[in-house]
Coordinates of C-alpha atoms and ligand atoms in Angstrom, one line a residue:
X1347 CA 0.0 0.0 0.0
X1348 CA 1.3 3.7 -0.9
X1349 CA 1.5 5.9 2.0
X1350 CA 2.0 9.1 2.1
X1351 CA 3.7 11.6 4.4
X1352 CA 1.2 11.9 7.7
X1353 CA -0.3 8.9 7.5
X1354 CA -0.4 6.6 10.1
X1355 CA 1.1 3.2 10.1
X1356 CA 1.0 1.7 14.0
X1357 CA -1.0 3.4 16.5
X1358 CA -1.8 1.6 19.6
X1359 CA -1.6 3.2 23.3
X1360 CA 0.3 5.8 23.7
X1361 CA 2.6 5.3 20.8
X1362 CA 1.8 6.4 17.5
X1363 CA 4.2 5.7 14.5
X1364 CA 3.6 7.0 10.5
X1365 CA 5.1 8.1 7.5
X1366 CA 6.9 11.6 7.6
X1367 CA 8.9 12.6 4.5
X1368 CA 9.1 8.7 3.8
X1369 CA 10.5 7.3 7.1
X1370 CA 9.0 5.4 9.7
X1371 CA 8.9 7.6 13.0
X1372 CA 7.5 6.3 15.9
X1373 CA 6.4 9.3 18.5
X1374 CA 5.4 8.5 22.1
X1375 CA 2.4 10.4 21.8
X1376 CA -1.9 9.5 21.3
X1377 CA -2.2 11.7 18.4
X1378 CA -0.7 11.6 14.8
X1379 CA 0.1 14.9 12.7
X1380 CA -2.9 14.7 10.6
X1381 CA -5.3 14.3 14.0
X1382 CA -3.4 17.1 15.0
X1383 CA -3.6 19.3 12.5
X1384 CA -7.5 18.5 12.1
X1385 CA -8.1 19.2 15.6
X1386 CA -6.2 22.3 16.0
X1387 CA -7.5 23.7 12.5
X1388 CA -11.0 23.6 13.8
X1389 CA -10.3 26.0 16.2
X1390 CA -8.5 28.2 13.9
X1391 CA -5.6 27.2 15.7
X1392 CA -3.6 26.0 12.9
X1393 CA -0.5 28.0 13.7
X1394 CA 0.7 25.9 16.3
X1395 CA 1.8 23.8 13.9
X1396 CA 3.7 26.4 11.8
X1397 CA 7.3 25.4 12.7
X1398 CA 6.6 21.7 12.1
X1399 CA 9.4 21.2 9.0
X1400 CA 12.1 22.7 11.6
X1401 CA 11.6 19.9 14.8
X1402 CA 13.4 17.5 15.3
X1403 CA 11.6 13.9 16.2
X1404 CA 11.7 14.2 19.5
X1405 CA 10.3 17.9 19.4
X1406 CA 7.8 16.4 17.3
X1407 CA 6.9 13.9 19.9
X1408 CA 7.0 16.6 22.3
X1409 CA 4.7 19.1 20.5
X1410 CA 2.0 16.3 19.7
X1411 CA 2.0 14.9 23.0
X1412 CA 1.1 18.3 24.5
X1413 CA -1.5 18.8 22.0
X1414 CA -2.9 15.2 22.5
X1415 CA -3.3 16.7 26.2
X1416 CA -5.1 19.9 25.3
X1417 CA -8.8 20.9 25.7
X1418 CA -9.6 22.2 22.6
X1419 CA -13.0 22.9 24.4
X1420 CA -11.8 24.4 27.0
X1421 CA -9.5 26.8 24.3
X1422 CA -12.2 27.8 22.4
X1423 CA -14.5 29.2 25.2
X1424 CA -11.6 31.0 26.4
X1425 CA -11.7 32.5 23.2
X1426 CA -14.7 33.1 23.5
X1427 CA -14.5 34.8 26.6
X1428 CA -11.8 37.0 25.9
X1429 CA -13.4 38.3 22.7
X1430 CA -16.2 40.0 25.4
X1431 CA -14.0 40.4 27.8
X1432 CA -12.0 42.6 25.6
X1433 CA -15.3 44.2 24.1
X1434 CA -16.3 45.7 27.2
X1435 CA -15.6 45.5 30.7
X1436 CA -19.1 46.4 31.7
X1437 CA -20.6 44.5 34.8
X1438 CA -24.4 44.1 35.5
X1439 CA -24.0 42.9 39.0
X1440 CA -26.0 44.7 41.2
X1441 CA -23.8 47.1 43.9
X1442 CA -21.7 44.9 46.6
X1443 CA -21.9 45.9 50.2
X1444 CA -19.8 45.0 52.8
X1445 CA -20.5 41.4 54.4
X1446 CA -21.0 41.1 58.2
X1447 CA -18.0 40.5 60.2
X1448 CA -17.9 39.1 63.5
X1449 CA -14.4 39.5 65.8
X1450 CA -13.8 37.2 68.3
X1451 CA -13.9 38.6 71.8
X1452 CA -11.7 37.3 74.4
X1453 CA -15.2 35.6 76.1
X1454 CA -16.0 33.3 73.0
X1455 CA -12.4 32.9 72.1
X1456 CA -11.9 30.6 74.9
X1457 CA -15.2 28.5 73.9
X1458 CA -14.4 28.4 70.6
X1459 CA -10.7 27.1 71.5
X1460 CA -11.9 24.5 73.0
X1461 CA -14.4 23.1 70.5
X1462 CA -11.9 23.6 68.2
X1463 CA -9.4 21.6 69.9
X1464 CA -12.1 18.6 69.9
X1465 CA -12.1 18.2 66.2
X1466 CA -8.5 18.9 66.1
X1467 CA -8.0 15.4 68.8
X1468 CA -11.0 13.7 67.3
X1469 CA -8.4 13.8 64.2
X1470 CA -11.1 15.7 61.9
X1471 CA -9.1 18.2 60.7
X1472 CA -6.8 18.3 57.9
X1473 CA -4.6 21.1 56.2
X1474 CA -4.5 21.9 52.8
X1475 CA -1.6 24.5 51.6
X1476 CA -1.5 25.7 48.0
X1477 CA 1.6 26.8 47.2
X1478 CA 1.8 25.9 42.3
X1479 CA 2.2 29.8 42.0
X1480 CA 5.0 31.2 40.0
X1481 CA 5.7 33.8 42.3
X1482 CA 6.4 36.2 39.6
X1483 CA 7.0 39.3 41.4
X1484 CA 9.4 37.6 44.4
X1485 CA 11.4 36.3 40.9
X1486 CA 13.2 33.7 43.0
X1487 CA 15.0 30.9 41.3
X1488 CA 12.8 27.7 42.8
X1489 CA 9.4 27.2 44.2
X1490 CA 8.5 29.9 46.8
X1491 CA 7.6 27.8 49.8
X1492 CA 12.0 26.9 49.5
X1493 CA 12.7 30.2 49.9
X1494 CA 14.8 31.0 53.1
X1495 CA 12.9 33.3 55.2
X1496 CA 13.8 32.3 59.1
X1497 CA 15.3 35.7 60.5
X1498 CA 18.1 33.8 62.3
X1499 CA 18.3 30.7 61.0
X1500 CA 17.3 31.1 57.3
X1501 CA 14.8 28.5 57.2
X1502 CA 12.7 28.1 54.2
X1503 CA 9.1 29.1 54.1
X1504 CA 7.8 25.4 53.9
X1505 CA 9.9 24.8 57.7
X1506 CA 7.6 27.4 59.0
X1507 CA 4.3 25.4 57.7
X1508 CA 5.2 21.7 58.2
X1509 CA 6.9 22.6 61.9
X1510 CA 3.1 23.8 62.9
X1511 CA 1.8 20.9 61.2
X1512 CA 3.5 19.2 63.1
X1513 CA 2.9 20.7 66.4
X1514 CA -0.4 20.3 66.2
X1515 CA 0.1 16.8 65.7
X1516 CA 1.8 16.5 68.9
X1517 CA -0.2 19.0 70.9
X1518 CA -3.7 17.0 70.6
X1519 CA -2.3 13.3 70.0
X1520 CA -3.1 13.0 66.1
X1521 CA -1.8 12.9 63.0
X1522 CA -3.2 16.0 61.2
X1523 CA -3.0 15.3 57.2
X1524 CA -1.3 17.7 55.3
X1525 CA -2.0 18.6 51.3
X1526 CA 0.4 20.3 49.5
X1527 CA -0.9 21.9 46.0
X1528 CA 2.3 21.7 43.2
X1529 CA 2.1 22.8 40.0
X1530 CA 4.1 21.3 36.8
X1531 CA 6.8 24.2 37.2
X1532 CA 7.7 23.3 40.8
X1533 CA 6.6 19.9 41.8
X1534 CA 9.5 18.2 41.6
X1535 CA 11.6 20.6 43.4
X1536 CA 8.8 21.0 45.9
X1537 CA 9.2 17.0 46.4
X1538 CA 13.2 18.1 46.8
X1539 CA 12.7 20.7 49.6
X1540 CA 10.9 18.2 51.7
X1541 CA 13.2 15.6 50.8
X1542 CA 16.4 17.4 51.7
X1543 CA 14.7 18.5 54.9
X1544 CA 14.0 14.8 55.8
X1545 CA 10.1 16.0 55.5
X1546 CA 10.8 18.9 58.6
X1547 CA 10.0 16.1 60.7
X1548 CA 6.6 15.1 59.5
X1549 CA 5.6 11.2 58.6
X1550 CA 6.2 11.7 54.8
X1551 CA 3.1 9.2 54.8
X1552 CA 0.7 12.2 55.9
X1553 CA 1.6 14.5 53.4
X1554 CA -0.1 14.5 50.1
X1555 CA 1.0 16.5 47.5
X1556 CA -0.6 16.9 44.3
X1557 CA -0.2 18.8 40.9
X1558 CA -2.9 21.2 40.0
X1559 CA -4.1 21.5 35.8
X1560 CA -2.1 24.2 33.5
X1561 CA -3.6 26.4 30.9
X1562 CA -2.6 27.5 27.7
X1563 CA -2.7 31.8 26.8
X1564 CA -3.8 33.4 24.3
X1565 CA -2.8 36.7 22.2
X1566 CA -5.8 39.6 21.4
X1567 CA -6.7 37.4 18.2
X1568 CA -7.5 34.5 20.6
X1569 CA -4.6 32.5 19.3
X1570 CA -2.7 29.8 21.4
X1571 CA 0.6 31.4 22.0
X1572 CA 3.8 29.1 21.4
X1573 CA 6.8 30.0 24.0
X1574 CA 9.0 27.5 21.5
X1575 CA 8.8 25.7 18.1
X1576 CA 7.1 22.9 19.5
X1577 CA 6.2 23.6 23.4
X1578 CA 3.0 26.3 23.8
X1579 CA 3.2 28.5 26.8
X1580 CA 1.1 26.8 29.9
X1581 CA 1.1 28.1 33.2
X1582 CA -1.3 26.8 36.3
X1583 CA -4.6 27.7 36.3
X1584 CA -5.5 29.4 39.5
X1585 CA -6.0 28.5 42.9
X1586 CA -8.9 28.0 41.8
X1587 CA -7.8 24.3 40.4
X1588 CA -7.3 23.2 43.7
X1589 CA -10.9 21.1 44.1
X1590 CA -10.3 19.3 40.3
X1591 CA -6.8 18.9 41.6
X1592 CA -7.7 17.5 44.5
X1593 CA -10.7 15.3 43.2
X1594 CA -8.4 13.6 40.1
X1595 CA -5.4 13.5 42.1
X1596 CA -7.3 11.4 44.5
X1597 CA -7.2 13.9 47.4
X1598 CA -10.7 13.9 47.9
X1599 CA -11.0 10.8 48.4
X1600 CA -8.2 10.9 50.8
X1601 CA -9.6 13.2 53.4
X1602 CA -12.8 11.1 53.2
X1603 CA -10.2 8.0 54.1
X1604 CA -9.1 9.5 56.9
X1605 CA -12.1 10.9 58.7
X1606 CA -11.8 14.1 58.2
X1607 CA -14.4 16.4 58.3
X1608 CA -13.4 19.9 58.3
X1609 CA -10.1 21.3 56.1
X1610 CA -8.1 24.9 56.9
X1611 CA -6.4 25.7 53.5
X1612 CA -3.8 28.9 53.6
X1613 CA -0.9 30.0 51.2
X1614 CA 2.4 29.6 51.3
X1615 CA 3.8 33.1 51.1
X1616 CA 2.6 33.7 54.5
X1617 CA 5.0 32.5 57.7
X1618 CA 3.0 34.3 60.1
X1619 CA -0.3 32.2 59.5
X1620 CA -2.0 30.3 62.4
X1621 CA -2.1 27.2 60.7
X1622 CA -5.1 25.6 61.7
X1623 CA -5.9 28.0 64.8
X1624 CA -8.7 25.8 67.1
X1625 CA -10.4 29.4 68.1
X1626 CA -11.2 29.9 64.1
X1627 CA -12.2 26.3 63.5
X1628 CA -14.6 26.3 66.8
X1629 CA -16.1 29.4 65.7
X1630 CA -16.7 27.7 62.0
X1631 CA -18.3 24.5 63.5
X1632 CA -20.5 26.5 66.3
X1633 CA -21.9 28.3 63.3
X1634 CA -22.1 25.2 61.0
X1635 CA -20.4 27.3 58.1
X1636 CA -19.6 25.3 55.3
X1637 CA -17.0 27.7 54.7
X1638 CA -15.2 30.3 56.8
X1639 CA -12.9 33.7 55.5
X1640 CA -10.5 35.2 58.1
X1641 CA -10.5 38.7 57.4
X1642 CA -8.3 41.7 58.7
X1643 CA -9.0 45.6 58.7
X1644 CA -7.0 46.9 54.8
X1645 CA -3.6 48.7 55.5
X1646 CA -4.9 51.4 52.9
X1647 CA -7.9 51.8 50.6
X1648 CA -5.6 50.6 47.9
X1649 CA -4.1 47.6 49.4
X1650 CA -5.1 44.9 46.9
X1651 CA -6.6 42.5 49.0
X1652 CA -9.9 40.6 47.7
X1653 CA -13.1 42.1 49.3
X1654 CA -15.9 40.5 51.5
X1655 CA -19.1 41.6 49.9
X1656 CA -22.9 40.6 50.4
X1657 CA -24.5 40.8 46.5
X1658 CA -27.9 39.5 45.8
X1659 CA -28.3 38.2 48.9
X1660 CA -25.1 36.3 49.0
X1661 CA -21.9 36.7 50.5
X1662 CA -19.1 36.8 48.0
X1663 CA -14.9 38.1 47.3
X1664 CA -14.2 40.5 44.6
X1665 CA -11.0 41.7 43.6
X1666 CA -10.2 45.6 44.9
X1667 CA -10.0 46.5 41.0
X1668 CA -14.0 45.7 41.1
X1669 CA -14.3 48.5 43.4
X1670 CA -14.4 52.1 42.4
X1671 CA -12.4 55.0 43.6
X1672 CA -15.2 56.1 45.2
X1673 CA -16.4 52.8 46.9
X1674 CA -12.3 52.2 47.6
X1675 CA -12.2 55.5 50.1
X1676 CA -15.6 55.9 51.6
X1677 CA -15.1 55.9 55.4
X1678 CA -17.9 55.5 58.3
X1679 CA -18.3 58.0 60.7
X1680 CA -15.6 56.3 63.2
X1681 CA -12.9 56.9 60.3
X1682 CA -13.1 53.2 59.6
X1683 CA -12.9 52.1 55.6
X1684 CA -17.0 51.7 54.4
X1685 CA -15.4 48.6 52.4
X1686 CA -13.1 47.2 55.4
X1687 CA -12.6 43.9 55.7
X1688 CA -9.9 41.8 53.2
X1689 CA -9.4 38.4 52.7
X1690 CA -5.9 37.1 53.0
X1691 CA -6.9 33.6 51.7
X1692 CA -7.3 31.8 54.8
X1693 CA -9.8 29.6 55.2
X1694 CA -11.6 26.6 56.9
X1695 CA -13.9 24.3 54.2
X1696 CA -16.5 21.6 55.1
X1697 CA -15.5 18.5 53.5
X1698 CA -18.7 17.8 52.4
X1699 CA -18.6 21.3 51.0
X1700 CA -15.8 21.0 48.9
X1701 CA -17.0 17.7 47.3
X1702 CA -20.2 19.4 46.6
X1703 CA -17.7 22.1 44.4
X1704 CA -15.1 20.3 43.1
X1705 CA -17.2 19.4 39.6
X1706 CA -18.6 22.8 39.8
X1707 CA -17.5 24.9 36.5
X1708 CA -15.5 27.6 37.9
X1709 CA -15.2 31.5 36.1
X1710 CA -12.7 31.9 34.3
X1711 CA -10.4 35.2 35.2
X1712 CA -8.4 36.8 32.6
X1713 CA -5.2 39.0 33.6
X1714 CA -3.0 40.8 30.7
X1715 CA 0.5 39.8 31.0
X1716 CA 3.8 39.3 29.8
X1717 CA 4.0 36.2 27.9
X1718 CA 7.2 34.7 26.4
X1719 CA 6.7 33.9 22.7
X1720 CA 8.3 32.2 20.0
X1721 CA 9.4 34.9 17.0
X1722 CA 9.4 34.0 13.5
X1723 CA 12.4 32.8 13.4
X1724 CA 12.1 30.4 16.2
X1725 CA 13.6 32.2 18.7
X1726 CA 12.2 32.9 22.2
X1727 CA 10.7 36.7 22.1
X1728 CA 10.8 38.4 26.2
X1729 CA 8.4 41.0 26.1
X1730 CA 8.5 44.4 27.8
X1731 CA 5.5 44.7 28.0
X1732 CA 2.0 42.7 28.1
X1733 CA 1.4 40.7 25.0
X1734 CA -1.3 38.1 26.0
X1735 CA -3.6 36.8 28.3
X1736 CA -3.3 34.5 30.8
X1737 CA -6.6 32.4 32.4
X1738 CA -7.4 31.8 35.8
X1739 CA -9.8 30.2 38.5
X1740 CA -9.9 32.2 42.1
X1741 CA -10.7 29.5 45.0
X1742 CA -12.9 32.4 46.4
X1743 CA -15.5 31.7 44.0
X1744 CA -16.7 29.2 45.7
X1745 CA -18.3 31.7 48.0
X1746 CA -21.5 32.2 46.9
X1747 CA -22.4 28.7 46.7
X1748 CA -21.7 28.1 50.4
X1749 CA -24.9 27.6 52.7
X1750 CA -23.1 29.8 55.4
X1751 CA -20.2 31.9 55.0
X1752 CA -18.5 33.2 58.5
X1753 CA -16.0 36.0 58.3
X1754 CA -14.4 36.2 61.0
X1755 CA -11.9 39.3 61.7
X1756 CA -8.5 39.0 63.1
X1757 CA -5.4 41.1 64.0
X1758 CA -3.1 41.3 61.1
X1759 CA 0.2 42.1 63.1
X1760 CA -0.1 38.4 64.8
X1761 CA -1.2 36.7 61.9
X1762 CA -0.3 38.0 58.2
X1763 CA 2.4 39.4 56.6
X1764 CA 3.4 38.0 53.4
X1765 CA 5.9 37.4 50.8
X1766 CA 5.4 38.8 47.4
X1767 CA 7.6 40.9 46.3
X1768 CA 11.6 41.4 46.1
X1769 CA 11.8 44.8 48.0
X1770 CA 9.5 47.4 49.4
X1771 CA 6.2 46.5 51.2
X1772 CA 5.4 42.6 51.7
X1773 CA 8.8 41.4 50.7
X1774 CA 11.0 39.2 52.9
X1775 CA 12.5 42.0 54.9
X1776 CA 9.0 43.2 55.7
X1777 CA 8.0 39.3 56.8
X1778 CA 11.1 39.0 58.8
X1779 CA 10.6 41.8 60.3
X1780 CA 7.0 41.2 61.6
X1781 CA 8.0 37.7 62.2
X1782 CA 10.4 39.3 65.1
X1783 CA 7.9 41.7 65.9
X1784 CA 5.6 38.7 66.7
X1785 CA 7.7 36.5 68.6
X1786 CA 8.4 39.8 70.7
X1787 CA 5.2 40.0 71.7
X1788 CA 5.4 36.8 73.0
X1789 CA 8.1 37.7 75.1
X1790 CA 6.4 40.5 76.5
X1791 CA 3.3 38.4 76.9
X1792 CA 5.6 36.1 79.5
X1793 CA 7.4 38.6 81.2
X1794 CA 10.8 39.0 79.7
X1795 CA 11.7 42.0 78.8
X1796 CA 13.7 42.0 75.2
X1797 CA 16.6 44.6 74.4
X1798 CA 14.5 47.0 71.9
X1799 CA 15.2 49.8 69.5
X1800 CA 14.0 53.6 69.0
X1801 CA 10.9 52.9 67.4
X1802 CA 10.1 49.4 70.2
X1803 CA 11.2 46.8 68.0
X1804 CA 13.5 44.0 69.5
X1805 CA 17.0 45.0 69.1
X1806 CA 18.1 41.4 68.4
X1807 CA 16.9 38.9 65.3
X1808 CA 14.4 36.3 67.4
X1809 CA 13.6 33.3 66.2
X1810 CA 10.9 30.0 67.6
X1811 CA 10.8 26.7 66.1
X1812 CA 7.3 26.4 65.6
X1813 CA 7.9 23.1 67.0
X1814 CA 9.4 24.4 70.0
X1815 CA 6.3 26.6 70.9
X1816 CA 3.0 27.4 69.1
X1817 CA 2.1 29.6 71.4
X1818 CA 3.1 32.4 74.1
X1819 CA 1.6 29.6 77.2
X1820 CA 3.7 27.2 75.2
X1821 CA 7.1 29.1 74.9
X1822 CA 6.4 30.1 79.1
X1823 CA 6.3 26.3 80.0
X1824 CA 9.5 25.2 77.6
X1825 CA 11.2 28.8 79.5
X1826 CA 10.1 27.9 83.0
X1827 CA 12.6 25.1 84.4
X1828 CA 15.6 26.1 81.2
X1829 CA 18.1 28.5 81.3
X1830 CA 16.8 31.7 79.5
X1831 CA 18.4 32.5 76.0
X1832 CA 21.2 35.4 76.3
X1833 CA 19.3 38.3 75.2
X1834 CA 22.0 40.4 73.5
X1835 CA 22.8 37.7 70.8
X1836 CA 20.3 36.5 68.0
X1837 CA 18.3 34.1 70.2
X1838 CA 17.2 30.9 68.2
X1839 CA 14.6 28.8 69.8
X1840 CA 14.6 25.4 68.7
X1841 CA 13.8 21.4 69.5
X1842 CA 16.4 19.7 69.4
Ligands
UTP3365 P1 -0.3 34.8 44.3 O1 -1.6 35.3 43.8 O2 0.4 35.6 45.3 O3 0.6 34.3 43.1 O4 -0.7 33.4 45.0 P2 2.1 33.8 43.1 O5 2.1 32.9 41.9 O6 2.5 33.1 44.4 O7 3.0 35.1 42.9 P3 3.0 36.1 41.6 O8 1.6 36.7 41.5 O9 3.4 35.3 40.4 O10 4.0 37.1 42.1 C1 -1.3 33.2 46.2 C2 -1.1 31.8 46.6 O11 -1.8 31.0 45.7 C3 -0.9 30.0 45.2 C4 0.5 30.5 45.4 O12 1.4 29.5 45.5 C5 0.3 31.3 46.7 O13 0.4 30.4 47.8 N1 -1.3 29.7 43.8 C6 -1.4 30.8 43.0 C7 -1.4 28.4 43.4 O14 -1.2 27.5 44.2 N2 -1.6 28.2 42.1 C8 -1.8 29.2 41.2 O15 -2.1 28.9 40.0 C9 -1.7 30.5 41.7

């Protein structure tokens, strides 16, 4: 039988082998050229083939087996999206307000502690940390949660995380589960971090990570943008991939394994975070939320945290850009912002809830960035400015399906300060900064007084395993029968 260039000869599993320019190639992929082609051409996508006569077989290979993997589906209401999206930016939504907050007082604190502690003993609790961004703006060479952030001992950011994981797990006789979203950029090195820190102490057998999906761009045409002859440009799609994540990866099913019932989810940037803070998840259960948004007062009207806002009758996050200027500035008669309350993406899910959502179709964001492409000669272009647009699902829109949403408000100083950019505010010397100014509370809070500065700040970098203590009560008991740390050196406080 003839054959002729594209056609297939062999194509069983994932190997396909045909007929290109009268050899037999055999590429590890579901998908032939011609499939390719077909597919791709009914989605006016054709171009993505363009540089095919340059690859090599193994680019080849490499280019089909992405394509073989794409959701042409998915592609085309992108498309479709961005062609309104970039039409007009209108909204009908009717006018947000601000969502009730409730703070909790010192008397319901203590209540709310100790039902929280129950489900953290009864083992009902689980943590769930995303941490697949790129981290763009920090522009650090690795996956962000690796980056060295301890103010004395240069820990990494992860150390910080597992070490109250892991406390926890001590303090109420447990083993609390922790999931750990990756994306394809930074999985493996992820994987590495724990590795090389022998897991920060944690059973490596309760800590699940999992990858979440990446998304292709597009340019203004609606095009698929190509960052190399044969690779397109992907990058992850969004916190908001963490329930499909979770769900195909097996997670899910996981958490249902082990009992749990309740699941405190946080990001990675942030070392000052309470992970899994009982007085938070007793307030959650007394109210029978299925989901629960801790919330702090903004540093400034433009600080661009998401917003708590009651729409229609349901409570929901928008991003600050959704507000106007007006909206942004207006202040209550005490001074306080109208539009308050931010989230800083910590929050407590029902189980249930989140198995209710993860087949849900989420919205689909669209930013305008700075997208590597391939030039017409086949070189990579950098651009200076944005070229395309990148897609993106936000885990806060999960919101407004939630029976009960609970925002509950808490002091930033104690619990938030994060790591996003290089320099300047919310970079690492900010975090380490607040980090010191945190454990010197702590100090103060027990009754030793710390050399300070000018301005009140301790004089001398501090630093507490979170292992060591969790807690000003705790760091008072491991103080009370040891010798006290020298106080004019940087003072480390670690189990040994
Ligand atoms: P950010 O929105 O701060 O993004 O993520 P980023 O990727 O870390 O940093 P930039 O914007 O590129 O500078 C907030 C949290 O959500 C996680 C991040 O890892 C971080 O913990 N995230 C973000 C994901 O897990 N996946 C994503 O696709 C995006």
């Amino acid at each position: 039988m003839e054959t002729k260039c594209g056609d297939k000869v062999r194509g069983q599993g994932v190997e396909t082998s045909f007929i290109d320019n009268g050899r037999c190639v055999t590429y590890p992929s579901r998908m032939t050229f011609d499939e390719a082609r077909r597919r791709l051409e009914a989605e006016s996508q054709g171009h993505v083939l363009r540089f095919w006569e340059q690859l090599d077989d193994t680019q080849r290979s490499n280019l089909l087996e992405q394509i073989s993997t794409l959701d042409l589906g998915l592609v085309g209401r992108m498309r479709s999206q961005l062609g309104d999206w970039l039409k007009s930016k209108d909204t009908t939504a009717a006018e947000p307000e601000p969502a009730g907050v409730v703070k909790l007082a010192d008397d319901r604190r203590a209540v709310a502690t100790l039902r929280g502690e129950s489900a953290l003993r009864a083992g009902e609790v689980g943590v769930l940390l995303v941490a697949g961004g790129q981290g763009s703006r920090l522009g650090f060479d690795g996956p962000k949660g690796a980056y060295p952030i301890g103010p004395v001992s240069d820990a990494v950011l992860f150390y910080f995380h597992a070490r109250k994981v892991l406390a926890l797990s001590k303090a109420y006789d447990t083993t609390v589960p922790f999931y750990i979203m990756t994306s394809a950029s930074n999985d493996a090195a992820t994987r590495a971090c724990f590795e090389e820190h022998k897991w920060f102490g944690l059973n490596p057998e309760a800590v699940f990570f999992f990858k979440q999906g990446m998304w292709p761009a597009l340019d203004a045409e609606g095009r698929l943008i190509l960052e190399a002859p044969d690779r397109l440009f992907m990058s992850p799609d969004g916190h908001g991939g963490t329930l499909s994540a979770l769900q195909t990866s097996g997670g899910l099913d996981d958490m249902v394994r082990r009992g749990l019932s309740t699941i405190f989810y946080f990001q990675v940037d942030n070392p000052l975070v309470e992970v899994a803070d009982p007085a938070f998840i007793g307030m959650h259960l007394f109210e029978e939320a299925e989901l629960s948004v801790k919330v702090c007062a903004k540093r400034d009207p433009e600080e661009g945290l998401g917003m708590v806002v009651q729409r229609d009758g349901r409570c929901e996050m928008i991003e600050y850009t959704e507000l106007t200027r007006e909206q942004k500035y207006r202040r209550r008669e005490d001074g306080s912002l109208y539009f308050n309350y931010g989230s800083v993406a910590i929050h407590l899910f029902q189980l249930d809830f989140l198995r209710r959502e993860a087949s849900v179709e989420m919205p689909m964001h669209i930013a305008h960035k700075k997208i590597p492409f391939c030039g017409d000669d086949g070189k990579v272009v950098k651009p200076d400015k944005p070229n395309g647009y990148k897609f993106e699902k936000f885990i806060f829109d999960h919101l407004p399906h939630a029976n009960k949403v609970l925002n509950v408000a808490f002091d930033r100083a104690d619990e938030f300060s994060p790591v996003k950019n290089a320099k300047g505010p919310d970079s690492p010397e900010t975090c380490r900064r607040d980090l010191i100014a945190k454990w010197g509370r702590w100090f103060d809070a027990i009754g030793i007084e710390l050399p300070r500065d000018a301005g009140g700040h301790p004089a001398i970098p501090i630093e507490i395993d979170p292992f060591y203590a969790r807690t000003p009560a705790q760091l008072r008991e491991r103080l009370r029968d040891g010798p006290l740390p020298d106080l004019n050196a940087p003072v480390w406080l670690k189990e040994t």
